[in-house]
Short mmCIF file of C-alpha atoms in Angstrom, two decimals:
data_model
loop_
_atom_site.label_atom_id
_atom_site.label_comp_id
_atom_site.label_asym_id
_atom_site.label_seq_id
_atom_site.Cartn_x
_atom_site.Cartn_y
_atom_site.Cartn_z
CA MET A 1 -21.84 -20.79 17.11
CA ASN A 2 -18.33 -19.46 16.49
CA THR A 3 -16.41 -20.50 13.40
CA ARG A 4 -12.67 -20.04 13.10
CA GLU A 5 -10.20 -20.61 10.30
CA PRO A 6 -7.46 -22.95 11.53
CA LYS A 7 -3.75 -22.51 11.15
CA LEU A 8 -2.32 -25.33 9.08
CA LEU A 9 0.77 -26.94 10.57
CA LYS A 10 3.40 -27.70 7.98
CA HIS A 11 5.05 -30.88 9.14
CA THR A 12 7.41 -33.71 8.34
CA TYR A 13 6.69 -37.36 8.90
CA TYR A 14 6.59 -38.15 12.60
CA SER A 15 6.48 -41.69 13.85
CA SER A 16 3.94 -42.66 16.47
CA LEU A 17 5.10 -41.88 20.00
CA PRO A 18 3.93 -42.64 23.54
CA VAL A 19 1.41 -39.82 23.74
CA THR A 20 1.45 -39.56 27.50
CA CYS A 21 5.17 -38.70 27.51
CA VAL A 22 5.57 -36.40 24.52
CA SER A 23 6.10 -32.67 24.90
CA LEU A 24 3.21 -31.53 22.71
CA ARG A 25 4.32 -27.95 22.39
CA ASP A 26 7.71 -29.18 21.13
CA ILE A 27 6.06 -31.46 18.60
CA ALA A 28 3.80 -28.67 17.39
CA THR A 29 6.88 -26.47 17.07
CA LEU A 30 8.69 -29.15 15.09
CA PHE A 31 5.82 -29.47 12.64
CA ALA A 32 5.41 -25.73 12.36
CA GLU A 33 9.10 -25.02 11.75
CA ALA A 34 9.95 -27.90 9.43
CA SER A 35 9.61 -26.94 5.79
CA VAL A 36 8.97 -29.86 3.48
CA SER A 37 7.97 -29.48 -0.13
CA LYS A 38 4.96 -31.62 -0.89
CA SER A 39 4.65 -33.43 -4.17
CA SER A 40 1.51 -33.45 -6.22
CA SER A 41 0.89 -37.04 -5.21
CA HIS A 42 0.16 -36.02 -1.61
CA SER A 43 -3.52 -36.23 -0.82
CA MET A 44 -5.03 -33.31 1.11
CA LEU A 45 -8.56 -33.16 2.49
CA LYS A 46 -10.40 -30.27 4.10
CA VAL A 47 -12.85 -31.04 6.88
CA SER A 48 -14.60 -29.12 9.63
CA VAL A 49 -14.29 -30.04 13.29
CA LYS A 50 -16.95 -29.32 15.92
CA TRP A 51 -15.68 -29.00 19.45
CA GLN A 52 -18.01 -27.83 22.21
CA LYS A 53 -19.68 -24.65 20.84
CA GLU A 54 -17.06 -23.94 18.22
CA VAL A 55 -16.65 -25.15 14.68
CA PHE A 56 -13.26 -25.08 12.96
CA SER A 57 -13.70 -25.02 9.21
CA SER A 58 -11.23 -25.92 6.47
CA VAL A 59 -8.96 -28.01 8.68
CA GLU A 60 -6.57 -29.72 6.28
CA ILE A 61 -5.69 -33.40 6.62
CA ASP A 62 -2.59 -34.79 4.96
CA THR A 63 -3.56 -38.43 4.49
CA THR A 64 0.08 -39.41 3.95
CA GLN A 65 0.74 -38.65 7.61
CA PRO A 66 -0.56 -40.56 10.65
CA PRO A 67 -3.69 -39.24 12.44
CA TYR A 68 -1.50 -38.23 15.37
CA VAL A 69 -0.26 -35.30 13.25
CA PHE A 70 -3.88 -34.23 12.69
CA LYS A 71 -4.47 -34.39 16.45
CA CYS A 72 -1.45 -32.14 16.99
CA GLN A 73 -3.08 -29.62 14.64
CA LEU A 74 -6.26 -29.74 16.72
CA PHE A 75 -4.20 -29.35 19.88
CA ASP A 76 -2.77 -26.15 18.42
CA LEU A 77 -6.34 -24.94 17.75
CA THR A 78 -8.12 -26.06 20.90
CA GLY A 79 -5.48 -26.75 23.53
CA VAL A 80 -6.86 -30.27 23.99
CA PRO A 81 -3.92 -32.70 24.27
CA PRO A 82 -4.08 -35.62 21.81
CA GLU A 83 -4.43 -38.16 24.62
CA ARG A 84 -7.68 -36.42 25.68
CA GLN A 85 -9.08 -36.09 22.18
CA LYS A 86 -11.91 -38.37 21.10
CA ILE A 87 -12.67 -37.79 17.43
CA MET A 88 -15.86 -39.58 16.53
CA LEU A 89 -16.00 -41.44 13.22
CA LYS A 90 -18.46 -43.82 11.72
CA GLY A 91 -17.78 -47.10 13.44
CA GLY A 92 -15.47 -45.87 16.20
CA ILE A 93 -12.90 -43.37 17.43
CA LEU A 94 -9.92 -42.06 15.44
CA LYS A 95 -6.71 -43.79 16.57
CA ASP A 96 -3.25 -42.20 16.54
CA ASP A 97 -1.84 -44.75 14.09
CA GLY A 98 -4.95 -45.29 12.00
CA ASP A 99 -4.96 -45.68 8.22
CA TRP A 100 -6.73 -42.77 6.52
CA SER A 101 -7.43 -44.84 3.42
CA LYS A 102 -9.58 -47.21 5.47
CA LEU A 103 -11.49 -44.57 7.42
CA GLY A 104 -13.56 -43.19 4.55
CA ILE A 105 -13.04 -39.50 5.34
CA LYS A 106 -14.57 -37.31 2.63
CA GLU A 107 -13.92 -33.75 1.52
CA GLY A 108 -15.97 -31.28 3.57
CA GLN A 109 -17.02 -33.85 6.16
CA ARG A 110 -17.77 -32.60 9.67
CA LEU A 111 -16.03 -34.40 12.53
CA LEU A 112 -17.03 -34.27 16.17
CA MET A 113 -14.29 -33.94 18.75
CA MET A 114 -14.76 -34.45 22.48
CA GLY A 115 -12.24 -33.62 25.17
CA SER A 116 -11.37 -31.02 27.76
CA SER A 117 -8.47 -28.68 27.27
CA GLY A 118 -8.18 -27.65 30.89
CA GLU A 119 -5.60 -25.13 31.92
CA ILE A 120 -2.56 -24.84 29.67
CA PRO A 121 0.41 -26.13 31.71
CA GLN A 122 2.84 -23.43 32.76
CA ALA A 123 6.52 -23.83 33.52
CA PRO A 124 6.88 -24.48 37.28
CA GLU A 125 8.55 -21.88 39.41
CA LYS A 126 11.93 -22.82 40.78
CA GLY A 127 11.73 -24.30 44.20
CA PRO A 128 12.32 -27.49 46.17
CA VAL A 129 10.46 -30.57 44.99
CA PHE A 130 10.14 -33.34 47.56
CA VAL A 131 10.00 -36.98 46.53
CA GLU A 132 6.83 -37.57 48.52
CA ASP A 133 5.12 -34.81 46.52
CA LEU A 134 5.80 -36.54 43.20
CA PRO A 135 3.29 -38.91 41.58
CA GLU A 136 3.76 -42.52 42.62
CA GLU A 137 5.18 -43.60 39.26
CA GLU A 138 7.79 -40.81 39.43
CA GLN A 139 8.88 -41.47 43.01
CA GLU A 140 10.54 -44.72 41.98
CA HIS A 141 12.68 -42.99 39.34
CA ALA A 142 13.65 -40.19 41.73
CA ALA A 143 14.62 -42.69 44.42
CA LEU A 144 16.93 -44.49 42.01
CA GLY A 145 18.95 -41.29 41.55
CA HIS A 146 19.22 -41.32 37.77
CA THR A 147 18.27 -38.76 35.17
CA ALA A 148 15.39 -38.96 32.70
CA GLY A 149 15.19 -41.05 29.54
CA LEU A 150 14.80 -39.75 25.99
CA LEU A 151 11.85 -40.46 23.74
CA ASN A 152 12.57 -42.12 20.42
CA LEU A 153 11.36 -39.73 17.72
CA GLY A 154 11.61 -42.34 14.98
CA ASN A 155 14.94 -44.17 14.54
CA THR A 156 16.73 -41.75 16.88
CA CYS A 157 18.15 -44.33 19.31
CA TYR A 158 21.64 -43.57 17.90
CA MET A 159 21.22 -39.95 19.01
CA ASN A 160 19.60 -40.77 22.37
CA SER A 161 22.35 -43.19 23.39
CA THR A 162 25.08 -40.72 22.39
CA VAL A 163 23.49 -37.93 24.45
CA GLN A 164 23.03 -40.14 27.52
CA CYS A 165 26.70 -41.24 27.47
CA LEU A 166 28.08 -37.71 27.11
CA HIS A 167 25.62 -36.41 29.69
CA THR A 168 27.52 -38.37 32.33
CA VAL A 169 30.52 -35.98 32.05
CA PRO A 170 30.09 -33.27 34.75
CA GLU A 171 32.85 -31.08 33.30
CA LEU A 172 31.00 -31.02 29.99
CA LYS A 173 27.76 -30.00 31.69
CA ASN A 174 29.55 -27.23 33.59
CA ALA A 175 31.15 -25.93 30.39
CA LEU A 176 27.75 -25.91 28.69
CA LYS A 177 26.20 -23.99 31.58
CA LYS A 178 28.85 -21.28 31.20
CA TYR A 179 28.46 -21.07 27.45
CA SER A 180 27.09 -17.76 26.25
CA GLY A 181 28.22 -17.72 22.63
CA GLY A 182 29.88 -14.34 23.07
CA GLY A 183 32.67 -13.63 20.62
CA ALA A 184 31.68 -16.60 18.48
CA ASN A 185 31.95 -16.68 14.73
CA GLU A 186 28.63 -15.24 13.58
CA LEU A 187 28.90 -17.15 10.31
CA ASP A 188 28.73 -20.45 12.16
CA THR A 189 25.28 -20.03 13.65
CA SER A 190 24.43 -23.73 13.22
CA SER A 191 27.20 -24.76 15.65
CA HIS A 192 26.06 -22.10 18.10
CA LEU A 193 22.46 -23.34 17.92
CA LEU A 194 23.51 -26.97 18.38
CA THR A 195 25.57 -26.04 21.44
CA LEU A 196 22.60 -24.19 22.93
CA ALA A 197 20.29 -27.12 22.14
CA THR A 198 22.73 -29.50 23.85
CA ARG A 199 22.82 -27.28 26.93
CA GLU A 200 19.03 -27.13 27.10
CA LEU A 201 18.67 -30.89 26.62
CA PHE A 202 21.21 -31.65 29.35
CA SER A 203 19.31 -29.31 31.67
CA GLU A 204 16.01 -31.05 30.90
CA LEU A 205 17.54 -34.44 31.62
CA ASP A 206 18.74 -33.20 35.01
CA THR A 207 15.42 -31.68 36.07
CA SER A 208 12.73 -33.88 34.52
CA HIS A 209 11.29 -36.96 36.20
CA ARG A 210 9.66 -38.06 32.98
CA ALA A 211 11.04 -38.98 29.58
CA VAL A 212 12.20 -35.95 27.57
CA ALA A 213 11.32 -35.39 23.91
CA PRO A 214 14.57 -34.06 22.32
CA VAL A 215 12.71 -32.38 19.46
CA ARG A 216 14.68 -29.13 19.29
CA PHE A 217 18.04 -30.90 19.61
CA TRP A 218 17.06 -33.36 16.86
CA THR A 219 15.90 -30.56 14.56
CA VAL A 220 19.09 -28.53 15.03
CA LEU A 221 21.30 -31.61 14.65
CA ARG A 222 19.68 -32.44 11.30
CA GLY A 223 20.10 -28.82 10.22
CA LYS A 224 23.79 -28.84 11.09
CA TYR A 225 24.50 -32.29 9.65
CA PRO A 226 22.13 -33.16 6.78
CA GLN A 227 23.23 -36.81 6.75
CA PHE A 228 21.07 -37.32 9.84
CA ALA A 229 18.06 -36.06 7.87
CA GLN A 230 18.10 -38.92 5.37
CA GLN A 231 14.67 -40.42 4.77
CA THR A 232 13.33 -43.63 3.30
CA ASN A 233 10.98 -43.71 0.31
CA THR A 234 8.05 -43.73 2.75
CA GLY A 235 9.23 -40.54 4.48
CA MET A 236 10.63 -42.12 7.65
CA TYR A 237 13.92 -40.86 9.01
CA MET A 238 16.64 -43.49 8.62
CA GLN A 239 18.71 -45.13 11.33
CA GLN A 240 22.23 -43.66 11.57
CA ASP A 241 25.62 -44.67 12.94
CA ALA A 242 25.96 -43.67 16.62
CA GLU A 243 29.73 -43.28 16.28
CA GLU A 244 29.23 -40.68 13.55
CA CYS A 245 26.76 -38.80 15.74
CA TRP A 246 29.20 -38.98 18.69
CA THR A 247 32.07 -37.67 16.57
CA GLN A 248 30.12 -34.84 14.93
CA LEU A 249 28.61 -33.65 18.22
CA LEU A 250 31.97 -33.62 19.99
CA TYR A 251 33.55 -31.81 17.04
CA THR A 252 30.89 -29.09 17.14
CA LEU A 253 31.14 -28.64 20.90
CA SER A 254 34.94 -28.56 20.69
CA GLN A 255 34.67 -25.52 18.41
CA ARG A 256 32.47 -23.65 20.86
CA LEU A 257 33.13 -24.56 24.49
CA GLY A 258 35.89 -22.98 26.55
CA VAL A 259 36.95 -20.60 23.78
CA THR A 260 35.98 -17.40 25.58
CA ASP A 261 36.68 -18.55 29.15
CA ASP A 262 39.74 -17.02 30.74
CA ASP A 263 39.82 -19.58 33.54
CA ARG A 264 40.53 -22.78 31.65
CA THR A 265 40.76 -24.83 34.85
CA SER A 266 37.12 -24.16 35.74
CA ALA A 267 35.80 -24.49 32.21
CA PRO A 268 38.04 -26.91 30.29
CA THR A 269 37.82 -27.16 26.56
CA LEU A 270 36.70 -30.33 24.83
CA LYS A 271 40.32 -30.85 23.83
CA GLU A 272 41.30 -30.97 27.48
CA LEU A 273 38.50 -33.36 28.31
CA PHE A 274 38.49 -35.85 25.45
CA SER A 275 41.48 -35.52 23.11
CA LEU A 276 44.67 -37.52 23.36
CA GLU A 277 47.94 -37.08 21.52
CA LEU A 278 49.43 -39.91 19.49
CA ALA A 279 53.12 -40.04 18.58
CA SER A 280 53.98 -42.22 15.59
CA ARG A 281 57.28 -43.48 14.21
CA ILE A 282 57.18 -44.36 10.50
CA SER A 283 60.08 -46.42 9.21
CA CYS A 284 61.04 -48.29 6.06
CA SER A 285 63.37 -51.29 6.36
CA GLU A 286 64.33 -51.16 2.67
CA SER A 287 65.48 -47.57 2.53
CA GLY A 288 66.33 -47.03 6.17
CA GLU A 289 64.12 -43.92 6.25
CA GLU A 290 62.49 -42.93 9.50
CA ALA A 291 60.13 -40.10 10.42
CA THR A 292 57.98 -39.08 13.35
CA GLU A 293 54.62 -37.36 13.53
CA LYS A 294 52.07 -36.34 16.14
CA GLU A 295 48.32 -35.96 15.93
CA ARG A 296 45.40 -35.31 18.25
CA VAL A 297 42.41 -37.62 18.16
CA TYR A 298 39.23 -37.93 20.19
CA SER A 299 39.15 -41.72 20.45
CA LEU A 300 41.22 -44.87 20.35
CA LYS A 301 40.27 -47.59 17.90
CA CYS A 302 40.05 -51.25 18.85
CA HIS A 303 40.63 -53.33 15.73
CA ILE A 304 39.14 -56.81 15.75
CA SER A 305 40.75 -59.90 14.21
CA HIS A 306 40.76 -63.63 14.90
CA ASP A 307 43.56 -63.09 17.43
CA VAL A 308 41.85 -60.31 19.38
CA ASN A 309 40.10 -61.50 22.54
CA HIS A 310 40.63 -58.49 24.81
CA LEU A 311 40.37 -54.73 24.43
CA LEU A 312 44.10 -54.17 24.93
CA ASP A 313 44.85 -56.70 22.17
CA GLY A 314 42.70 -54.70 19.75
CA LEU A 315 44.23 -51.38 20.80
CA LYS A 316 47.76 -52.70 20.26
CA LEU A 317 46.73 -54.09 16.89
CA ALA A 318 45.42 -50.67 15.84
CA MET A 319 48.65 -48.97 16.92
CA LYS A 320 50.79 -50.92 14.50
CA SER A 321 50.04 -50.77 10.79
CA GLU A 322 51.62 -51.01 7.37
CA LEU A 323 51.62 -48.19 4.82
CA GLU A 324 52.55 -48.33 1.18
CA LYS A 325 53.93 -45.15 -0.33
CA VAL A 326 56.68 -43.87 -2.63
CA SER A 327 60.10 -43.71 -0.99
CA PRO A 328 61.95 -40.46 -1.80
CA ALA A 329 65.26 -42.32 -1.45
CA LEU A 330 64.45 -45.32 -3.67
CA GLN A 331 62.01 -43.52 -5.98
CA ARG A 332 59.55 -46.39 -5.88
CA SER A 333 56.73 -47.74 -3.80
CA CYS A 334 57.81 -49.28 -0.49
CA VAL A 335 56.18 -50.68 2.63
CA TYR A 336 56.48 -48.57 5.77
CA ILE A 337 55.76 -49.67 9.33
CA LYS A 338 53.84 -47.19 11.48
CA GLN A 339 54.19 -47.71 15.23
CA THR A 340 52.00 -45.46 17.39
CA GLN A 341 52.04 -44.69 21.12
CA ILE A 342 50.12 -42.33 23.39
CA SER A 343 52.11 -39.21 24.28
CA ASP A 344 49.39 -37.24 26.12
CA LEU A 345 46.38 -38.49 28.07
CA PRO A 346 42.90 -36.93 28.37
CA LEU A 347 40.62 -36.87 31.37
CA TYR A 348 38.10 -39.01 29.48
CA MET A 349 39.15 -41.79 27.16
CA THR A 350 36.81 -42.81 24.33
CA VAL A 351 37.33 -46.23 22.77
CA GLN A 352 35.52 -47.39 19.64
CA PHE A 353 35.28 -51.03 18.64
CA VAL A 354 35.78 -51.17 14.87
CA ARG A 355 32.96 -53.66 14.40
CA PHE A 356 31.61 -52.47 11.05
CA PHE A 357 33.05 -52.81 7.57
CA TRP A 358 31.68 -52.22 4.11
CA LYS A 359 30.35 -55.41 2.56
CA ARG A 360 30.18 -55.15 -1.21
CA GLU A 361 27.84 -58.10 -1.64
CA SER A 362 25.05 -56.48 0.36
CA ASN A 363 26.18 -52.87 -0.23
CA GLN A 364 25.97 -52.02 3.47
CA LYS A 365 28.00 -51.90 6.67
CA ALA A 366 28.34 -55.44 7.97
CA LYS A 367 29.10 -56.22 11.61
CA ILE A 368 31.89 -58.24 13.26
CA LEU A 369 30.18 -60.21 16.03
CA ARG A 370 33.34 -61.58 17.66
CA LYS A 371 33.46 -61.39 21.46
CA VAL A 372 36.05 -58.90 22.75
CA GLU A 373 36.25 -58.54 26.52
CA TYR A 374 36.92 -55.19 28.16
CA PRO A 375 37.74 -54.23 31.78
CA LEU A 376 35.91 -51.99 34.21
CA LEU A 377 39.33 -50.49 35.07
CA LEU A 378 41.54 -49.89 32.03
CA ASP A 379 45.31 -49.44 32.35
CA VAL A 380 46.88 -47.80 29.28
CA PHE A 381 50.41 -47.58 30.72
CA ASP A 382 51.84 -50.08 28.20
CA LEU A 383 50.44 -48.03 25.31
CA CYS A 384 52.28 -44.83 26.32
CA THR A 385 55.61 -43.38 25.21
CA GLU A 386 58.62 -43.74 27.52
CA GLU A 387 58.43 -40.04 28.39
CA LEU A 388 54.80 -40.29 29.44
CA LYS A 389 55.50 -43.46 31.42
CA GLU A 390 58.08 -41.57 33.49
CA THR A 391 55.50 -38.88 34.16
CA LEU A 392 52.95 -41.44 35.32
CA LYS A 393 55.22 -43.34 37.71
CA VAL A 394 54.81 -41.10 40.78
CA PRO A 395 50.99 -40.79 40.57
CA ARG A 396 50.71 -44.55 40.09
CA GLN A 397 52.96 -45.26 43.07
CA ILE A 398 50.77 -43.04 45.23
CA LEU A 399 47.64 -44.87 44.08
CA ARG A 400 49.16 -48.25 44.85
CA ALA A 401 50.09 -46.98 48.31
CA GLU A 402 46.48 -46.30 49.19
CA ASP A 403 45.17 -48.78 51.74
CA ASP A 404 41.54 -47.92 51.24
CA ALA A 405 40.88 -47.89 47.50
CA LYS A 406 37.10 -47.79 47.93
CA ALA A 407 36.96 -44.80 50.24
CA CYS A 408 39.78 -43.26 48.20
CA LEU A 409 40.65 -40.85 50.97
CA ARG A 410 43.28 -41.02 53.72
CA LYS A 411 45.70 -38.81 55.59
CA SER A 412 49.32 -39.51 54.77
CA LYS A 413 52.45 -38.85 56.69
CA GLU A 414 54.67 -36.06 55.44
CA MET A 415 55.92 -36.86 51.94
CA ASP A 416 58.86 -35.36 50.14
CA VAL A 417 57.07 -34.21 46.98
CA ASP A 418 60.19 -32.33 45.93
CA GLY A 419 62.28 -35.50 45.83
CA PRO A 420 63.65 -37.20 42.72
CA GLY A 421 60.99 -37.90 40.14
CA ALA A 422 58.26 -36.07 42.01
CA SER A 423 58.71 -32.80 40.17
CA SER A 424 57.05 -34.30 37.12
CA ALA A 425 53.98 -35.13 39.20
CA ALA A 426 53.77 -31.69 40.76
CA GLY A 427 54.38 -29.80 37.54
CA ASP A 428 52.89 -29.94 34.07
CA SER A 429 52.67 -33.71 33.85
CA THR A 430 51.37 -34.15 30.34
CA GLY A 431 53.33 -31.45 28.60
CA SER A 432 50.21 -29.54 27.58
CA GLY A 433 48.94 -28.32 30.97
CA GLN A 434 45.68 -30.18 30.56
CA THR A 435 45.14 -30.70 34.28
CA PRO A 436 45.71 -28.29 37.20
CA ALA A 437 49.06 -28.67 38.96
CA HIS A 438 47.41 -30.41 41.94
CA GLN A 439 45.54 -32.97 39.81
CA LYS A 440 47.52 -35.67 38.02
CA VAL A 441 46.46 -38.29 35.52
CA THR A 442 47.55 -41.85 36.30
CA GLY A 443 46.85 -43.93 33.20
CA TYR A 444 44.14 -45.82 35.05
CA TYR A 445 40.65 -45.31 33.62
CA ASP A 446 37.32 -46.23 35.21
CA LEU A 447 34.49 -47.28 32.89
CA VAL A 448 31.57 -44.82 33.17
CA ALA A 449 29.49 -45.41 30.01
CA VAL A 450 28.95 -48.03 27.32
CA LEU A 451 27.11 -47.48 24.05
CA THR A 452 25.90 -50.78 22.63
CA HIS A 453 24.47 -51.91 19.33
CA LYS A 454 22.08 -54.77 18.70
CA GLY A 455 21.72 -55.94 15.12
CA ARG A 456 23.81 -56.80 12.07
CA SER A 457 24.31 -53.37 10.46
CA ALA A 458 25.38 -49.95 11.77
CA ASP A 459 22.52 -48.31 9.86
CA SER A 460 19.87 -50.57 11.36
CA GLY A 461 19.33 -52.38 14.64
CA HIS A 462 19.09 -50.62 17.98
CA TYR A 463 21.46 -48.51 20.09
CA VAL A 464 21.32 -48.36 23.91
CA ALA A 465 23.33 -46.42 26.55
CA TRP A 466 24.56 -47.99 29.80
CA VAL A 467 25.67 -45.26 32.20
CA LYS A 468 27.31 -45.36 35.62
CA GLN A 469 25.70 -43.00 38.12
CA GLU A 470 27.45 -40.99 40.83
CA SER A 471 26.20 -43.57 43.34
CA GLY A 472 28.13 -46.26 41.49
CA LYS A 473 24.98 -47.94 40.19
CA TRP A 474 24.51 -48.64 36.49
CA ILE A 475 21.44 -47.59 34.51
CA GLN A 476 20.50 -48.88 31.07
CA PHE A 477 18.89 -46.09 29.04
CA ASP A 478 16.81 -47.82 26.39
CA ASP A 479 15.43 -44.61 24.89
CA HIS A 480 12.69 -43.40 27.27
CA GLN A 481 13.06 -46.33 29.67
CA PRO A 482 15.78 -46.27 32.39
CA ILE A 483 16.48 -49.79 33.71
CA PRO A 484 18.77 -50.47 36.72
CA GLN A 485 21.55 -52.97 35.98
CA LYS A 486 24.19 -54.80 38.00
CA GLU A 487 27.86 -54.12 37.41
CA GLU A 488 28.49 -57.69 36.32
CA ASP A 489 25.90 -57.21 33.57
CA ILE A 490 28.03 -54.46 32.00
CA THR A 491 30.97 -56.75 31.24
CA ARG A 492 28.63 -59.17 29.47
CA LEU A 493 28.15 -56.69 26.62
CA SER A 494 31.34 -57.91 24.96
CA GLY A 495 29.73 -59.50 21.90
CA GLY A 496 29.63 -62.98 20.47
CA GLY A 497 26.00 -63.01 19.33
CA ASP A 498 23.02 -60.90 18.39
CA TRP A 499 22.60 -59.43 21.88
CA HIS A 500 23.65 -55.88 22.79
CA MET A 501 27.40 -55.55 22.34
CA ALA A 502 29.76 -52.72 23.18
CA TYR A 503 30.41 -50.30 20.33
CA ILE A 504 31.78 -47.24 22.19
CA LEU A 505 33.32 -47.18 25.68
CA LEU A 506 33.81 -44.04 27.77
CA TYR A 507 36.45 -44.21 30.51
CA LYS A 508 37.16 -41.63 33.19
CA ASP A 509 40.73 -41.06 34.38
CA TYR A 510 41.59 -42.18 37.88
CA ILE A 511 43.42 -39.10 39.19
CA PHE A 512 44.99 -38.08 42.46
CA GLU A 513 44.87 -34.67 44.07
CA LEU A 514 47.43 -33.13 46.41
CA GLN A 515 46.41 -30.51 48.95
CA GLN A 516 49.19 -29.35 51.26
CA THR A 517 48.30 -28.00 54.71
CA GLY A 518 51.24 -27.29 57.01
CA SER A 519 53.39 -30.40 57.20
CA LEU A 520 50.60 -32.77 56.09
CA ILE A 521 49.47 -33.65 52.62
CA TRP A 522 46.01 -35.00 51.90
CA ILE A 523 45.90 -37.45 49.03
CA SER A 524 42.50 -37.78 47.45
CA CYS A 525 42.39 -40.58 44.91
CA GLY A 526 39.60 -41.31 42.54
CA ASN A 527 37.96 -40.41 39.28
CA ARG A 528 36.48 -37.03 38.49
#
């Protein structure tokens, strides 16, 4: 009988997962790579495990971790997946979420394991996969035309919902595919690794018919941003704010994508995709002072008060604020009025509902439950500067002239695009060259993703993504479970109770495209 010394997997706490869906190699890698210092209070046992004709001696059990971790160690030794393992104990079989303190395992005890390893799965060769060749349970998902779900690795719904919403942006996926990391700052390896992990995760979502375990992405994200590695006293990873995850991920990708591409039209930067420019006028009625400033942001904020019932109300409320600062003219503190407008539009507009505030009594982020309705088609024309409004007039007139808004394609009679006012539509419309000359933003935005929160605190509760597919159908991504939804269900996520309510909205600009052929111009209207 052969006896082998096992390799001990150093691991962190890992919550119980649906075993049939988890990528076991990824989990084993996570446990092997994570370095956690163990305190003296941790209880370690050494046992031997008999499997077929082999005996594995000195297999260490950390009784502070669930038995599933021990099964992952045995998987690394034997190749037997945890779902096939039957570890015989006195009085029954070891369960994944069992309590070691109640099982009576003793130092040096021999355990019997049954199960067949079979052939180690290999990565499939590239080639066509037909729906009828898929297992029955996978055919339904493939027929629906949506991508895979993401397994919850233990309070990671904030991360899963963020990834699913951003995954709906094709330009972002294309930019990630072209990313090589060449010429990048070698000192910022964590950003490079997170970008690579995002690219790999997006690819897995596009090719897998089963739920994906985002282990590598989660590990790299926690390495880059330690706040996402916070743990409770029991060792569980804590729930985090999805908006913070969204912001940090976009910031990292904005530092990496499109930097080394010469053709910016084919691989736009994150700035071109998501950032908008705000122009503010700051004035003081007492001193008569007035100043202007501009800034680039990656989202609009919707402030919520007793008077806010609609998204546009909240956006307008956020664009007018009072500041108190020292006046250079009066040499004392004065109140200034800050009035903000949009001076440059992105291809994708992110809107965050400011639903959370710090509550001193409970020492946590409390939630504003007020119902705030939002449209499927958002028009931001009234929020723009006068200069930007002039730029948007021609594209908006062309859109209104379309007879078939659903098909969004028709042949027009010859148009004088060089006439008065049209030069702004055919040239650099936004002042920053964000879109190609033949593609023009309109100020109309189509809703393509909603990130919702259910619960009373940003650091607890549950986050879910609701994503519009290319077919026009909506899918609710509740972690690993994709659920088809009707369009009317999306507008019901506006709040007013403890149900899922919109926290982040992602809108896609409704653009038009001019293609001149001879004396005819094709006008293709729609969102990218």
